[in-house]
Short mmCIF file of C-alpha atoms in Angstrom, two decimals:
data_model
loop_
_atom_site.label_atom_id
_atom_site.label_comp_id
_atom_site.label_asym_id
_atom_site.label_seq_id
_atom_site.Cartn_x
_atom_site.Cartn_y
_atom_site.Cartn_z
CA MET A 1 27.26 -13.33 19.50
CA GLN A 2 25.85 -16.80 18.29
CA ALA A 3 26.59 -17.84 21.90
CA ASP A 4 24.50 -14.97 23.38
CA LEU A 5 21.87 -16.29 20.61
CA SER A 6 21.78 -19.93 21.46
CA THR A 7 22.26 -19.40 25.54
CA ALA A 8 18.96 -16.75 25.11
CA TYR A 9 16.89 -19.28 22.15
CA ILE A 10 17.13 -22.49 24.60
CA PHE A 11 15.78 -19.52 27.39
CA LEU A 12 13.49 -18.26 25.69
CA ARG A 13 11.76 -21.47 24.21
CA ASN A 14 11.89 -22.99 27.86
CA ILE A 15 9.53 -20.36 28.99
CA GLU A 16 7.55 -20.88 25.95
CA HIS A 17 6.95 -24.47 26.53
CA GLY A 18 6.26 -23.62 30.07
CA LEU A 19 3.92 -20.67 29.48
CA GLN A 20 2.14 -23.40 27.17
CA ALA A 21 2.26 -26.19 29.66
CA ALA A 22 0.50 -24.21 31.91
CA GLU A 23 -2.41 -22.56 29.94
CA GLY A 24 -2.88 -25.28 27.11
CA GLN A 25 -2.85 -23.38 24.05
CA GLN A 26 -0.20 -21.92 22.36
CA THR A 27 0.61 -18.34 23.73
CA HIS A 28 3.77 -16.23 23.63
CA SER A 29 2.84 -14.02 26.61
CA LEU A 30 3.76 -13.85 30.17
CA SER A 31 1.05 -14.11 33.03
CA ALA A 32 -0.16 -10.88 33.72
CA SER A 33 -0.48 -12.38 37.61
CA ALA A 34 1.75 -12.37 40.65
CA ARG A 35 0.17 -15.79 40.62
CA GLY A 36 1.35 -17.06 37.00
CA LEU A 37 4.63 -15.31 36.92
CA ARG A 38 5.46 -17.17 40.20
CA ALA A 39 4.29 -20.69 39.16
CA LEU A 40 6.25 -20.13 35.88
CA ALA A 41 9.47 -19.07 38.05
CA ARG A 42 9.36 -22.51 40.33
CA ARG A 43 8.79 -24.21 37.06
CA LEU A 44 11.45 -22.84 35.46
CA GLY A 45 14.08 -23.54 38.71
CA PHE A 46 13.72 -20.07 40.43
CA ASP A 47 12.81 -18.88 43.82
CA GLU A 48 11.73 -15.85 42.96
CA ILE A 49 9.83 -13.63 39.86
CA GLU A 50 12.33 -11.06 40.27
CA THR A 51 15.17 -13.62 39.58
CA LEU A 52 13.19 -14.81 36.87
CA THR A 53 12.40 -11.16 35.56
CA ALA A 54 16.31 -10.17 35.85
CA VAL A 55 17.55 -13.19 33.57
CA LEU A 56 14.28 -13.32 30.93
CA ASP A 57 15.72 -9.08 31.11
CA ARG A 58 19.61 -9.49 30.24
CA HIS A 59 18.96 -12.27 27.53
CA ARG A 60 15.76 -9.73 25.61
CA ASP A 61 18.89 -7.09 26.37
CA ARG A 62 21.44 -9.00 24.36
CA VAL A 63 19.29 -10.11 22.02
CA HIS A 64 17.91 -7.13 20.77
CA ALA A 65 21.59 -5.75 20.66
CA VAL A 66 22.22 -8.52 17.57
CA TYR A 67 19.15 -7.40 15.85
CA ALA A 68 20.09 -3.71 16.55
CA ASN A 69 23.34 -4.40 15.14
CA LEU A 70 21.98 -5.96 11.86
CA PHE A 71 19.10 -3.73 11.66
CA HIS A 72 18.78 0.03 12.33
CA ASP A 73 17.53 0.40 16.08
CA GLU A 74 16.92 4.13 15.71
CA THR A 75 15.33 6.88 18.36
CA GLY A 76 15.38 10.42 18.20
CA GLU A 77 16.23 12.77 20.61
CA GLU A 78 12.58 12.19 22.29
CA GLY A 79 12.19 9.20 20.21
CA LEU A 80 11.24 5.18 21.47
CA ALA A 81 14.24 3.08 20.92
CA GLY A 82 13.62 -0.49 19.71
CA ARG A 83 14.02 -1.98 23.16
CA GLU A 84 11.18 -0.49 24.33
CA LEU A 85 8.99 -0.67 21.46
CA PHE A 86 9.90 -4.40 21.89
CA ARG A 87 8.30 -4.64 25.88
CA LEU A 88 5.38 -2.44 24.50
CA LEU A 89 4.56 -5.34 21.96
CA ALA A 90 5.52 -7.95 24.49
CA GLY A 91 2.52 -6.36 26.65
CA GLU A 92 5.10 -5.33 29.29
CA ILE A 93 4.16 -1.59 28.67
CA ASP A 94 0.50 -1.00 29.15
CA ASP A 95 -1.67 0.91 26.68
CA GLU A 96 -2.06 4.29 28.66
CA GLN A 97 2.02 4.26 29.06
CA GLY A 98 2.47 3.47 25.56
CA ARG A 99 -0.39 6.11 24.00
CA ALA A 100 1.66 8.18 26.80
CA ARG A 101 5.10 7.60 25.14
CA LEU A 102 3.91 7.56 21.78
CA ALA A 103 2.87 11.22 22.17
CA ALA A 104 6.05 12.11 23.77
CA ALA A 105 7.55 11.34 20.68
CA GLY A 106 5.44 13.18 18.74
CA VAL A 107 3.04 11.21 17.23
CA GLU A 108 -0.16 13.02 16.65
CA ASN A 109 -2.48 10.08 16.77
CA PRO A 110 -1.69 7.93 19.59
CA ASP A 111 -4.64 5.90 20.57
CA GLY A 112 -4.87 5.20 16.63
CA ALA A 113 -1.24 4.62 16.82
CA LEU A 114 -1.22 1.99 19.20
CA GLN A 115 -4.04 0.03 17.45
CA ALA A 116 -2.33 0.15 14.62
CA ILE A 117 0.68 -1.15 16.38
CA ARG A 118 -1.21 -3.88 18.53
CA ALA A 119 -2.03 -4.91 14.95
CA LEU A 120 1.03 -4.79 12.99
CA ASP A 121 2.30 -7.34 15.75
CA ALA A 122 -0.52 -9.97 15.98
CA ALA A 123 -0.30 -10.47 11.78
CA PRO A 124 0.43 -13.89 11.66
CA ALA A 125 4.14 -14.30 11.37
CA GLN A 126 6.42 -17.28 11.97
CA GLY A 127 8.39 -17.04 14.05
CA ARG A 128 7.17 -15.11 16.58
CA SER A 129 9.64 -13.45 18.77
CA SER A 130 11.77 -12.75 15.40
CA SER A 131 8.77 -10.79 13.86
CA ARG A 132 8.46 -8.88 16.69
CA ASN A 133 12.11 -7.52 17.46
CA LEU A 134 12.00 -6.97 13.37
CA LEU A 135 9.15 -4.76 14.20
CA ALA A 136 10.13 -3.27 16.91
CA ASN A 137 12.96 -1.74 15.18
CA LEU A 138 11.05 -1.09 12.43
CA LEU A 139 8.63 0.87 14.13
CA ALA A 140 11.66 2.80 16.40
CA SER A 141 12.88 3.81 12.57
CA ILE A 142 10.10 5.13 11.52
CA LEU A 143 9.32 7.03 14.49
CA ALA A 144 12.62 8.35 14.41
CA THR A 145 13.12 9.38 10.51
CA GLU A 146 14.39 11.94 8.99
CA ALA A 147 12.03 12.37 6.74
CA PRO A 148 9.91 14.94 6.41
CA LEU A 149 6.75 12.80 7.96
CA CYS A 150 3.52 15.23 8.68
CA ALA A 151 1.67 12.96 10.03
CA ARG A 152 3.36 9.96 11.49
CA GLY A 153 0.24 8.24 13.85
CA GLN A 154 -1.59 8.16 10.40
CA VAL A 155 1.62 6.54 8.73
CA LEU A 156 1.21 3.61 11.55
CA ILE A 157 -2.48 3.56 10.64
CA ARG A 158 -1.72 2.89 6.64
CA LEU A 159 1.08 0.76 7.59
CA GLU A 160 -1.46 -1.35 9.11
CA LYS A 161 -3.58 -1.47 6.22
CA VAL A 162 -0.81 -2.34 4.01
CA VAL A 163 0.94 -5.16 5.79
CA ALA A 164 -2.90 -6.82 6.43
CA ARG A 165 -2.82 -7.01 2.67
CA ALA A 166 0.71 -7.95 1.74
CA GLY A 167 1.01 -11.33 4.00
CA ALA A 168 4.35 -12.55 5.49
CA PRO A 169 4.82 -9.37 7.63
CA ALA A 170 8.17 -10.70 8.55
CA ALA A 171 10.00 -10.34 5.17
CA LEU A 172 8.45 -7.20 4.96
CA TYR A 173 9.91 -6.19 8.09
CA ARG A 174 13.40 -7.06 7.38
CA THR A 175 13.16 -5.61 3.74
CA LEU A 176 12.39 -1.97 4.77
CA LEU A 177 14.80 -1.92 7.66
CA GLU A 178 17.80 -3.52 4.89
CA ASP A 179 16.41 -1.15 2.39
CA ASP A 180 16.68 2.61 3.46
CA GLU A 181 15.80 4.12 0.26
CA LEU A 182 12.69 1.78 -0.33
CA ARG A 183 11.21 2.80 3.22
CA ARG A 184 11.96 6.30 2.95
CA ARG A 185 9.91 6.30 0.00
CA LEU A 186 7.27 4.20 1.89
CA LEU A 187 6.95 6.42 4.76
CA LEU A 188 6.20 9.24 1.93
CA GLY A 189 3.66 7.83 0.51
CA LEU A 190 1.78 6.65 3.31
CA ASP A 191 2.13 9.72 4.71
CA ALA A 192 0.87 11.75 1.30
CA GLY A 193 -2.65 10.14 2.16
CA ASP A 194 -5.13 7.51 2.10
CA LEU A 195 -5.06 6.76 -2.24
CA PHE A 196 -1.29 5.87 -1.63
CA ALA A 197 -2.07 3.11 0.90
CA ALA A 198 -5.10 1.92 -0.72
CA ARG A 199 -3.21 1.35 -3.85
CA LEU A 200 -0.83 -0.40 -1.91
CA ALA A 201 -3.17 -2.54 -0.16
CA ALA A 202 -4.71 -4.01 -3.33
CA TYR A 203 -1.47 -4.39 -5.12
CA PRO A 204 1.68 -5.49 -2.37
CA GLU A 205 3.41 -6.17 -5.36
CA LEU A 206 3.58 -2.08 -6.63
CA LEU A 207 6.18 -2.15 -3.22
CA ASP A 208 8.78 -2.92 -6.17
CA PHE A 209 8.25 -0.13 -8.24
CA LEU A 210 8.91 2.26 -5.27
CA THR A 211 13.01 2.20 -5.66
CA ALA A 212 12.51 1.01 -9.85
CA VAL A 213 14.28 3.47 -11.86
CA ASP A 214 12.06 5.89 -13.56
CA LEU A 215 11.72 6.04 -17.06
CA ASP A 216 11.95 9.05 -19.26
CA ARG A 217 8.34 10.12 -20.88
CA ASP A 218 8.46 7.68 -24.42
CA ALA A 219 9.99 4.73 -22.76
CA PHE A 220 7.01 4.95 -19.98
CA ARG A 221 4.41 5.75 -22.88
CA THR A 222 5.78 2.60 -24.13
CA ALA A 223 5.12 0.41 -21.27
CA VAL A 224 2.08 1.55 -20.62
CA VAL A 225 1.06 1.22 -24.19
CA ALA A 226 1.99 -2.37 -24.10
CA ALA A 227 -0.09 -2.67 -20.80
CA PHE A 228 -2.89 -2.13 -21.98
CA GLU A 229 -2.85 -3.87 -25.43
CA GLU A 230 -1.82 -7.25 -23.37
CA VAL A 231 -5.16 -6.69 -21.81
CA ILE A 232 -7.30 -6.46 -25.12
CA ALA A 233 -5.47 -9.14 -26.70
CA ASN A 234 -6.44 -11.21 -23.69
CA GLY A 235 -9.76 -10.58 -23.17
CA ASP A 236 -12.67 -12.39 -24.32
CA ASP A 237 -15.26 -9.99 -25.02
CA LEU A 238 -15.86 -6.26 -22.85
CA PRO A 239 -16.62 -7.52 -19.06
CA SER A 240 -13.41 -9.67 -18.62
CA ARG A 241 -11.20 -7.01 -19.61
CA PHE A 242 -12.64 -4.34 -16.84
CA ASP A 243 -10.81 -5.76 -14.08
CA PRO A 244 -7.41 -6.09 -15.67
CA PHE A 245 -7.88 -3.21 -17.37
CA ARG A 246 -8.46 -1.06 -14.42
CA ARG A 247 -5.91 -2.39 -12.54
CA ILE A 248 -3.31 -0.86 -15.03
CA LYS A 249 -4.89 1.57 -14.77
CA ALA A 250 -4.09 1.65 -11.02
CA ILE A 251 -0.68 0.16 -11.25
CA GLU A 252 0.83 2.94 -13.61
CA GLU A 253 -0.95 5.32 -12.08
CA PHE A 254 1.16 4.27 -8.74
CA LYS A 255 4.14 4.62 -10.17
CA VAL A 256 3.81 8.08 -11.67
CA LEU A 257 2.78 8.97 -8.31
CA ALA A 258 5.64 7.44 -6.60
CA GLU A 259 8.46 8.71 -8.80
CA TRP A 260 6.57 12.33 -8.16
CA LEU A 261 6.72 11.65 -4.51
CA THR A 262 10.74 11.56 -4.72
CA GLY A 263 10.88 14.93 -6.15
CA ARG A 264 7.39 16.98 -6.06
CA ARG A 265 8.09 17.72 -9.61
CA LEU A 266 4.11 19.20 -10.45
CA SER A 267 5.13 19.14 -14.33
CA LEU A 268 6.00 15.97 -14.74
CA LEU A 269 3.08 14.58 -12.29
CA ASN A 270 0.87 16.18 -14.09
CA ASP A 271 2.15 15.34 -17.96
CA LYS A 272 2.35 11.69 -16.79
CA LEU A 273 -0.96 10.96 -15.04
CA SER A 274 -2.26 12.69 -18.69
CA LEU A 275 -0.49 10.44 -20.68
CA VAL A 276 -1.83 7.32 -19.12
CA ALA A 277 -5.38 8.61 -19.08
CA ASP A 278 -4.47 8.90 -23.15
CA CYS A 279 -3.68 5.29 -23.25
CA ALA A 280 -6.76 4.27 -21.26
CA ILE A 281 -9.01 6.06 -23.41
CA GLU A 282 -6.87 4.47 -26.66
CA ALA A 283 -7.45 1.45 -25.30
CA ALA A 284 -10.55 1.42 -24.66
CA ALA A 285 -11.95 2.64 -27.72
CA ARG A 286 -9.77 0.25 -29.27
CA ALA A 287 -11.47 -2.60 -27.24
CA VAL A 288 -14.78 -1.11 -27.46
CA ALA A 289 -14.54 -0.54 -31.25
CA SER A 290 -13.21 -4.77 -32.14
CA ASP A 291 -16.32 -5.80 -30.08
CA LEU A 292 -19.19 -3.48 -30.50
CA PRO A 293 -18.42 -1.29 -33.61
CA PRO A 294 -20.35 1.97 -33.97
CA THR A 295 -21.55 1.00 -37.48
CA PRO A 296 -22.21 -2.06 -39.07
CA ASP A 297 -19.56 -1.45 -42.04
CA ALA A 298 -16.06 -0.42 -40.74
CA THR A 299 -15.14 0.88 -44.11
CA ASP A 300 -18.09 3.29 -44.74
CA PRO A 301 -16.04 6.49 -45.41
CA ASP A 302 -18.66 8.26 -43.23
CA ALA A 303 -17.83 5.42 -40.14
CA GLY A 304 -15.31 7.83 -38.74
CA TRP A 305 -15.41 8.92 -34.95
CA THR A 306 -12.96 10.53 -32.53
CA VAL A 307 -13.02 12.09 -28.57
CA PHE A 308 -11.86 14.97 -27.52
CA ALA A 309 -10.41 15.88 -24.40
CA LEU A 310 -11.23 19.14 -22.37
CA GLY A 311 -10.43 20.16 -19.20
CA LYS A 312 -7.69 19.34 -16.93
CA LEU A 313 -6.80 16.76 -19.54
CA GLY A 314 -6.91 18.87 -22.58
CA SER A 315 -4.14 21.07 -21.25
CA ARG A 316 -2.31 17.87 -19.84
CA GLU A 317 -2.69 19.24 -16.26
CA LEU A 318 -4.72 15.53 -14.66
CA THR A 319 -3.88 14.82 -11.08
CA VAL A 320 -5.07 11.97 -8.86
CA HIS A 321 -8.46 12.35 -8.90
CA SER A 322 -9.44 14.65 -11.86
CA ASP A 323 -12.09 13.61 -13.66
CA LEU A 324 -11.89 13.08 -17.53
CA ASP A 325 -14.13 15.69 -19.47
CA LEU A 326 -14.45 13.92 -22.90
CA VAL A 327 -16.68 14.95 -26.13
CA PHE A 328 -17.05 11.89 -28.81
CA VAL A 329 -17.98 13.33 -32.41
CA TYR A 330 -18.97 11.10 -35.32
CA ALA A 331 -19.61 11.66 -38.98
CA GLY A 332 -22.56 11.44 -40.10
CA GLU A 333 -25.85 13.14 -40.30
CA THR A 334 -27.82 13.85 -37.05
CA THR A 335 -31.16 12.64 -38.46
CA ASP A 336 -29.60 8.78 -38.92
CA ALA A 337 -31.19 7.47 -36.04
CA ALA A 338 -29.86 3.44 -36.62
CA ARG A 339 -26.14 5.35 -36.78
CA PHE A 340 -26.66 7.86 -33.60
CA GLN A 341 -27.84 4.94 -31.34
CA GLY A 342 -24.59 3.24 -32.58
CA HIS A 343 -22.77 4.96 -31.81
CA GLN A 344 -24.36 6.06 -28.56
CA LYS A 345 -24.04 2.50 -27.18
CA PHE A 346 -20.66 2.43 -28.63
CA VAL A 347 -19.68 5.65 -25.73
CA ARG A 348 -21.57 3.81 -23.35
CA ALA A 349 -19.08 0.68 -23.38
CA ILE A 350 -16.47 3.05 -23.42
CA TYR A 351 -17.64 4.46 -20.57
CA ASP A 352 -17.98 1.92 -18.46
CA LEU A 353 -14.89 0.65 -19.48
CA LEU A 354 -13.22 3.54 -17.69
CA SER A 355 -15.41 4.22 -15.08
CA ASN A 356 -16.59 1.14 -12.95
CA PHE A 357 -16.06 1.19 -9.88
CA PHE A 358 -13.48 -1.03 -8.71
CA TYR A 359 -12.15 -1.45 -4.61
CA ASP A 360 -12.86 1.52 -2.75
CA TRP A 361 -11.54 3.93 -6.32
CA SER A 362 -12.91 4.48 -9.42
CA SER A 363 -11.07 4.06 -12.33
CA TYR A 364 -11.38 7.26 -14.17
CA GLU A 365 -14.78 9.76 -13.63
CA ILE A 366 -16.23 10.32 -16.75
CA ASP A 367 -18.07 14.22 -17.64
CA THR A 368 -19.67 14.30 -20.96
CA ARG A 369 -21.71 16.99 -20.07
CA LEU A 370 -20.15 19.53 -22.13
CA ARG A 371 -22.73 19.46 -25.14
CA PRO A 372 -26.69 19.72 -25.01
CA GLU A 373 -27.18 15.76 -25.59
CA GLY A 374 -25.12 15.32 -21.99
CA LYS A 375 -24.51 12.05 -20.77
CA MET A 376 -24.65 10.85 -25.11
CA GLY A 377 -21.75 12.65 -25.45
#
């Protein structure tokens, strides 16, 4: 095996040097013209193009066999093997043929999938050939996976968005090939919709939570409370807490979604998402109260206030896109204009902390239109 790799490495490097010397730029692709291939063949000591391509294919097959033994080279009865996908990535299979083969492999959106595959291959990576081998085997694994995916084409499109933001694509491809459970959970998540991919693209470190041990409810609540507490403690004022606050919400919500995808337990999803919302509301209220108390004298016995949750949150049935139906109640006379205005500002600040937009989703959509006062709560 070592001898095969060493011989192939030297041969492929000679081809690379021949290409770059001829074109005067960094390139790893064979010429598409017969003239260019003939010149390369003669430069490397071959009389005919066919002889060059035969030797090249032999070395590629040997290298690919090594990778196939180390990293799964899976293919279904109608799937695409890693070797064929490598040829697609290398430009030896044109786009029309590529789309046809993807369609034959059961990919529902071959045009979009092919664009995503090309983009994945174009992602900056050290060790171009090695990265391409890893990607080819990963793609073969995705197309042949036994995981119950609804849309493999969309999975590839969403995967490209995640890789574009994650960086170090070769390391990611290798990790996914080596860890079957991580790969399975990632594919299920990407198949579930755009929300999962958007969160991963924003926070690539969330991959670490896909195979994390699921916490029981009490331990999960303790962890969420601690995360929000850290944001409150480290923020100098309310604006400085906006992004970190919503980041915690996005991360904790992602953990719940990832856990749900493995078992599809709706009650667990509803309960833990509701728990995250509870913790977020409580943390937001305490953060605002410390910076913008609703009344000047917090010791005033009539300074009490509370928040009631109705709707999905009130019934502990929150989903990932549910809004929060909240009612804010405070002690005091309705004729006390100063007290009313103080609480109005207080509620507005909580509203801002919970619901300002972050990236392409809202932290929470707050609905306080359950009383005649409307948005005043």
